[in-house]
Amino acid sequence: MLAYFIRRVAQALLTVAVMATIVFTAIYAVGNPVDILANPNADAKEMAEIAARLGLDRPLHEQFALFVWNALQGDLGRSFVFNEPALKLIVQRMPATLELAFVALVFSIVIGIPLGVWAGLKPDSFAGRTIMSGSILGFSLPNFWIGLMLILLFAVELRLLPSGGRGPTTSLFGLPVTFLTWEGLRHLLLPAFTLALYKAALVVRLARAGTREVVLQDYVRFARAKGVSPRRIVLVHVLKNIMIPVVTVLGLELGSMIAFAVVTETVFAYPGMGKLLIDSIGRLDRPVIVAYLMLVVVIFVVINLVVDLIYAALDPRVRLTESEA
Amino acid sequence: MTDALRTETRSPAAVEKGESLFRRRLSEFFESRSATFGLALLVLLLAAAIFAPWIAPQNPYDLAQLDIMDGKLPPGGASMDGRIHWLGTDEQGRDMLSAILYGLRISLFVAVVSTVAALSIGAAVGVLAAFKGGRVENFVMRAVDLQLSFPAILIALVLLAAFGRGVDKVIIALIVVQWAYYARTVRGSALVERNRDYIEAARCLALPKSRIVFRHLLPNCLPPLIVVATVQVAHAVALEATLSFLGVGVPVTEPSLGMLIKNGYDYLMSGKYWISTYPGVALVIAIVAINMVGDRLRDVLNPRLSK
């Protein structure tokens, strides 16, 4: 187990290092942010001064070495635009994004499980087939357009919900959250639902496949023979057994939800870190782009690492086959 | 034994047998009504995209034909010179139907070109990895794993943040995002196929390695690849639209459907729904049609179901 643990952590560190190199070179090798930052009337001397102040006049490998050195000390550079530490800007917006992602996660379970179980219990019924076609749509339709149509329907036509932004925050254990107030919830509803759709489609599939398998098991048959009510069979016997794969997959998908929030936040003008990324790309604010990407890379690598380690701890076959290869 | 060997060496696409197999698959495909409908829709959309310059009511990017006075007309509204705009006009007086036809052209072009390129690259890399084995395979599959562990949208965003906007740049980004899917798929089937007798026979005949890989191994790995490719075209259309909506995709001068939706976004709040809605409807129809075809192809080409 220890050998596996060490190898797996080393792999994760290598991934972060590779991604840091790729991201840094990709973002810093192209374009000239000085053109955007400088006063349009600035002459060549002023431009050079700005470049020197931002460290952009040095060769790329020197900039990279400096970036790595600072990053190891927890400093991912200062934003060109806000002149504040890039990491601070992102961390400020992180609670908003995490709140959105978690609420969306809850939505995808609340929507996905009942529909999936229904489709699994009656796979050939009209409802069952409609649910499955719906899940294909949820997978393939462009998410941002669904968001726009929801704004059109609920904000513009029906005037029931706000079209975007984030509601007033209250403090919960020191974190600024909005879901505790009615106004905050109203702001969260549409973006969270939009973000949840794709995952809900995934949950529907998992729940349906799980249900179809579980209803054939002996313990379900026995429960039926014993005269347990169908309601109880579904709620207790089926539901408990299909939740394991659903929870595993959703845990893995949390990272991709944070990444996908980029799109949702832009549609709903939601002030999270995804919106910051898109704004920063437009302004060529390199330190913020790199810091955001590095943060997300680390989140992904950590999630994958934790899942792998838990699997290895639970199932010895995983670490044994790995050490043979 | 020698007979068996001979038929095996000929087998890759089993020349004359392949004809009838293809025809059987074809008739199987058309047994599904929804797949036939999807294919018809897709052909219609492709034709509309290809012939857009000839069938569109106006050239939406010829500024001489635009009149700002005709701006933001609702669907069915008539312009100053008496022409009816069935899907309305945008803020510059551009006929939305024409803009959508031109946009469809760019969206489908980007998706098809990037898919074909990614398919070729991914298939070549994947089949080589499976054939060579050892270090090459290890390296390729590690790269694939690394890439697939991050969501496609994120990788595309990094690349486009670096490259800037442009149709060619979006295509490159989509190729980079997609090749790994094909490499993984092809390797999976190549691992099975490389141990088959016909590959052994080809090796015994001392055929050149490149010939074995590309003429014998690769053709037999194609069916799952075709299925993945149709699904990926739909993904590519959606991804390109998303990137263009975020403002990092195609440039303003060559608006795809995603770009059109972005342009209409600002007018959505004031109830001018048509500028965003109709390009989106076109996008959705295209994606659904591709998926209908892909779904049926998966059933038809699935060896487990056809047996």
Coordinates of N, CA, C and O in Angstrom, one line a residue, chain A residues 95 169 241 264 276 283 306 314:
Chain A
P95 N -16.0 31.1 -3.3 CA -17.2 30.7 -2.6 C -18.4 30.8 -3.5 O -19.3 29.9 -3.5
T169 N -25.4 38.4 0.3 CA -24.7 37.2 1.0 C -24.9 37.4 2.5 O -25.1 38.4 3.0
N241 N -29.2 0.8 -2.9 CA -28.2 0.1 -3.7 C -27.7 0.8 -4.9 O -26.7 0.5 -5.4
T264 N -21.8 28.8 -17.5 CA -23.0 29.2 -16.8 C -22.8 30.6 -16.2 O -23.7 31.4 -16.2
L276 N -14.5 35.4 -13.9 CA -13.2 36.1 -13.8 C -12.2 35.6 -14.9 O -11.5 36.4 -15.5
R283 N -8.8 40.4 -21.3 CA -7.9 41.5 -21.0 C -6.4 41.0 -21.0 O -5.6 41.8 -20.7
V306 N -7.4 11.3 -4.6 CA -8.1 10.8 -3.4 C -9.0 9.6 -3.8 O -9.0 8.6 -3.1
L314 N -9.7 0.1 -0.5 CA -10.8 -0.7 -0.4 C -10.6 -2.0 -1.2 O -11.2 -3.1 -0.8

